[in-house]
Amino acid sequence: MDAIVLLRGAYLSAAGLVLFVFAVPALRSRFLDYGPRSSRTEKKEDAGEEKKGVSASAVGTLLDKLAELKVPHSWFTSFYAVSVTLSLFWAAELLVRGPSFQAVARYAPDTAHSMSFSQVLVVWTLMLAQGSRRLYECMAISKPSESRMWFGHWALGILFYTLTSVAVWIEGISSIRAHTPSTRDFLIQGPSARTFIGVLIFLLASGFQHDCHAYLASLKNSKKTDGGAATSDYKLPEHPAFNISLTPHYFAECLIYLSLAIAATPKGGVLNWTFVSALVFVMTNLGVTAYGTGQWYERRFGSDAVKGKARMIPFIF
Ligand SMILES: NC(=O)c1ccc[n+]([C@@H]2O[C@H](COP(=O)([O-])OP(=O)(O)OC[C@H]3O[C@@H](n4cnc5c(N)ncnc54)[C@H](OP(=O)(O)O)[C@@H]3O)[C@@H](O)[C@H]2O)c1
């Protein structure tokens, strides 16, 4: 068993699972939509239509029960807490070649086409920066919310960030094995063209995504209900980025994982295929959510609100 093949397989299987749930209306309406898209007030009619045929059956009842297992949308914060924690954990493991590193490395054969140690350091730093920024945004910028997501969605997110904390270094195992840590590791050397392009795309996409998140937060008039719970009224975004794509923050996320696939390319390779597999999952997962976002904006604000706008990737989808 090869740990790299296993990791890539896990991302692609997860993407396949998301597509399967999306393709089956009875599953899609129950398990996929989250956040604003699952606003209870508007969803009922459509969901009722889509659930027809299975609702009355025992299977339908079981699915309904499963669909009730929801957690707050604000639990997204836990994804980034896990991501940052695992980044730090693996840094320690890699430096001392600890037992967890050894356990994974046992299943990754040595190769001449490895990421260099400094590449691992760069990509690890980028992933730590991504997790830290998102954690900050969730804790300091996002407005209180009462929207929810299915428990399975949350579990898949935790799995994604757990796998990605390993993807950062798994294609550099040969260099890590051969490396003797020293202070010279922290000397800044001229980056390769690939690292330069990867880091540049990462920084631009991160800044762009941060602006989108700050804008979305500014749209919400959070207020407390009599019971003290936060409620929110959603608005149609008018920021120029949202006039090209309904979900520019998702597009930025795709660019971020593309940039990691570029920066983490092993020696002699075209791209880092483990990160390309992660990118396939991200595009699939966010693509189906962006599809639901388009439907939700149209339902809520009318067809003019979505006219001429891509769902996620400008001019393409
Ligand atoms: N790597 C991955 O696989 C993955 C998967 C999912 C998400 N993400 C990333 O995580 C980030 C957040 O994703 P998300 O799916 O949570 O985004 P989202 O559903 O668009 O929600 C983001 C925030 O904006 C609010 N919001 C959304 N539309 C609004 C509107 N029209 N008016 C006012 N507020 C609005 C939401 O409020 P509520 O809290 O009330 O819903 C939430 O606080 C994105 O950048 C995405 O790329 C990554």
Coordinates of N, CA and C in Angstrom, one line a residue, residues 73 111 116 119-120 134 142 169 180 214 224 239 241 263 282 299 312 314:
H73 N -23.5 26.4 11.2 CA -22.5 26.7 10.1 C -21.3 27.3 10.7
T111 N 11.9 8.1 -3.5 CA 11.8 8.4 -4.9 C 12.9 9.4 -5.3
S116 N 11.8 19.2 -2.6 CA 13.0 19.5 -1.8 C 12.6 19.8 -0.4
Q119 N 11.2 23.3 -0.2 CA 9.8 23.3 -0.8 C 8.8 22.9 0.2
V120 N 9.1 21.9 1.0 CA 8.2 21.4 2.0 C 7.9 22.5 3.0
R134 N -8.0 32.0 7.9 CA -9.4 31.6 8.0 C -9.9 31.5 9.4
S142 N -16.5 37.1 10.8 CA -17.8 36.6 10.5 C -18.8 37.1 11.5
W169 N 3.5 17.5 3.0 CA 4.8 17.0 3.0 C 5.0 15.6 2.4
T180 N 19.3 16.8 7.3 CA 19.7 17.0 8.7 C 19.3 18.5 9.0
A214 N -14.7 39.6 4.1 CA -15.0 40.8 4.9 C -16.3 41.5 4.3
K224 N -30.3 40.1 17.5 CA -30.7 39.0 18.4 C -32.3 38.9 18.4
H239 N -20.8 44.0 -4.5 CA -19.4 44.2 -4.7 C -19.0 43.7 -6.1
A241 N -16.7 42.1 -7.4 CA -16.3 40.7 -7.5 C -17.5 39.7 -7.6
A263 N 3.3 25.2 -6.3 CA 4.5 25.4 -5.4 C 5.1 24.0 -4.9
V282 N -11.9 20.0 -3.9 CA -12.4 21.4 -3.5 C -13.3 21.9 -4.6
R299 N -34.0 32.3 -6.5 CA -35.3 32.1 -5.8 C -35.6 33.4 -4.9
M312 N -19.4 30.2 -10.2 CA -18.2 30.1 -9.4 C -17.0 30.6 -10.2
P314 N -15.3 32.5 -13.1 CA -15.7 33.5 -14.1 C -15.7 33.0 -15.5

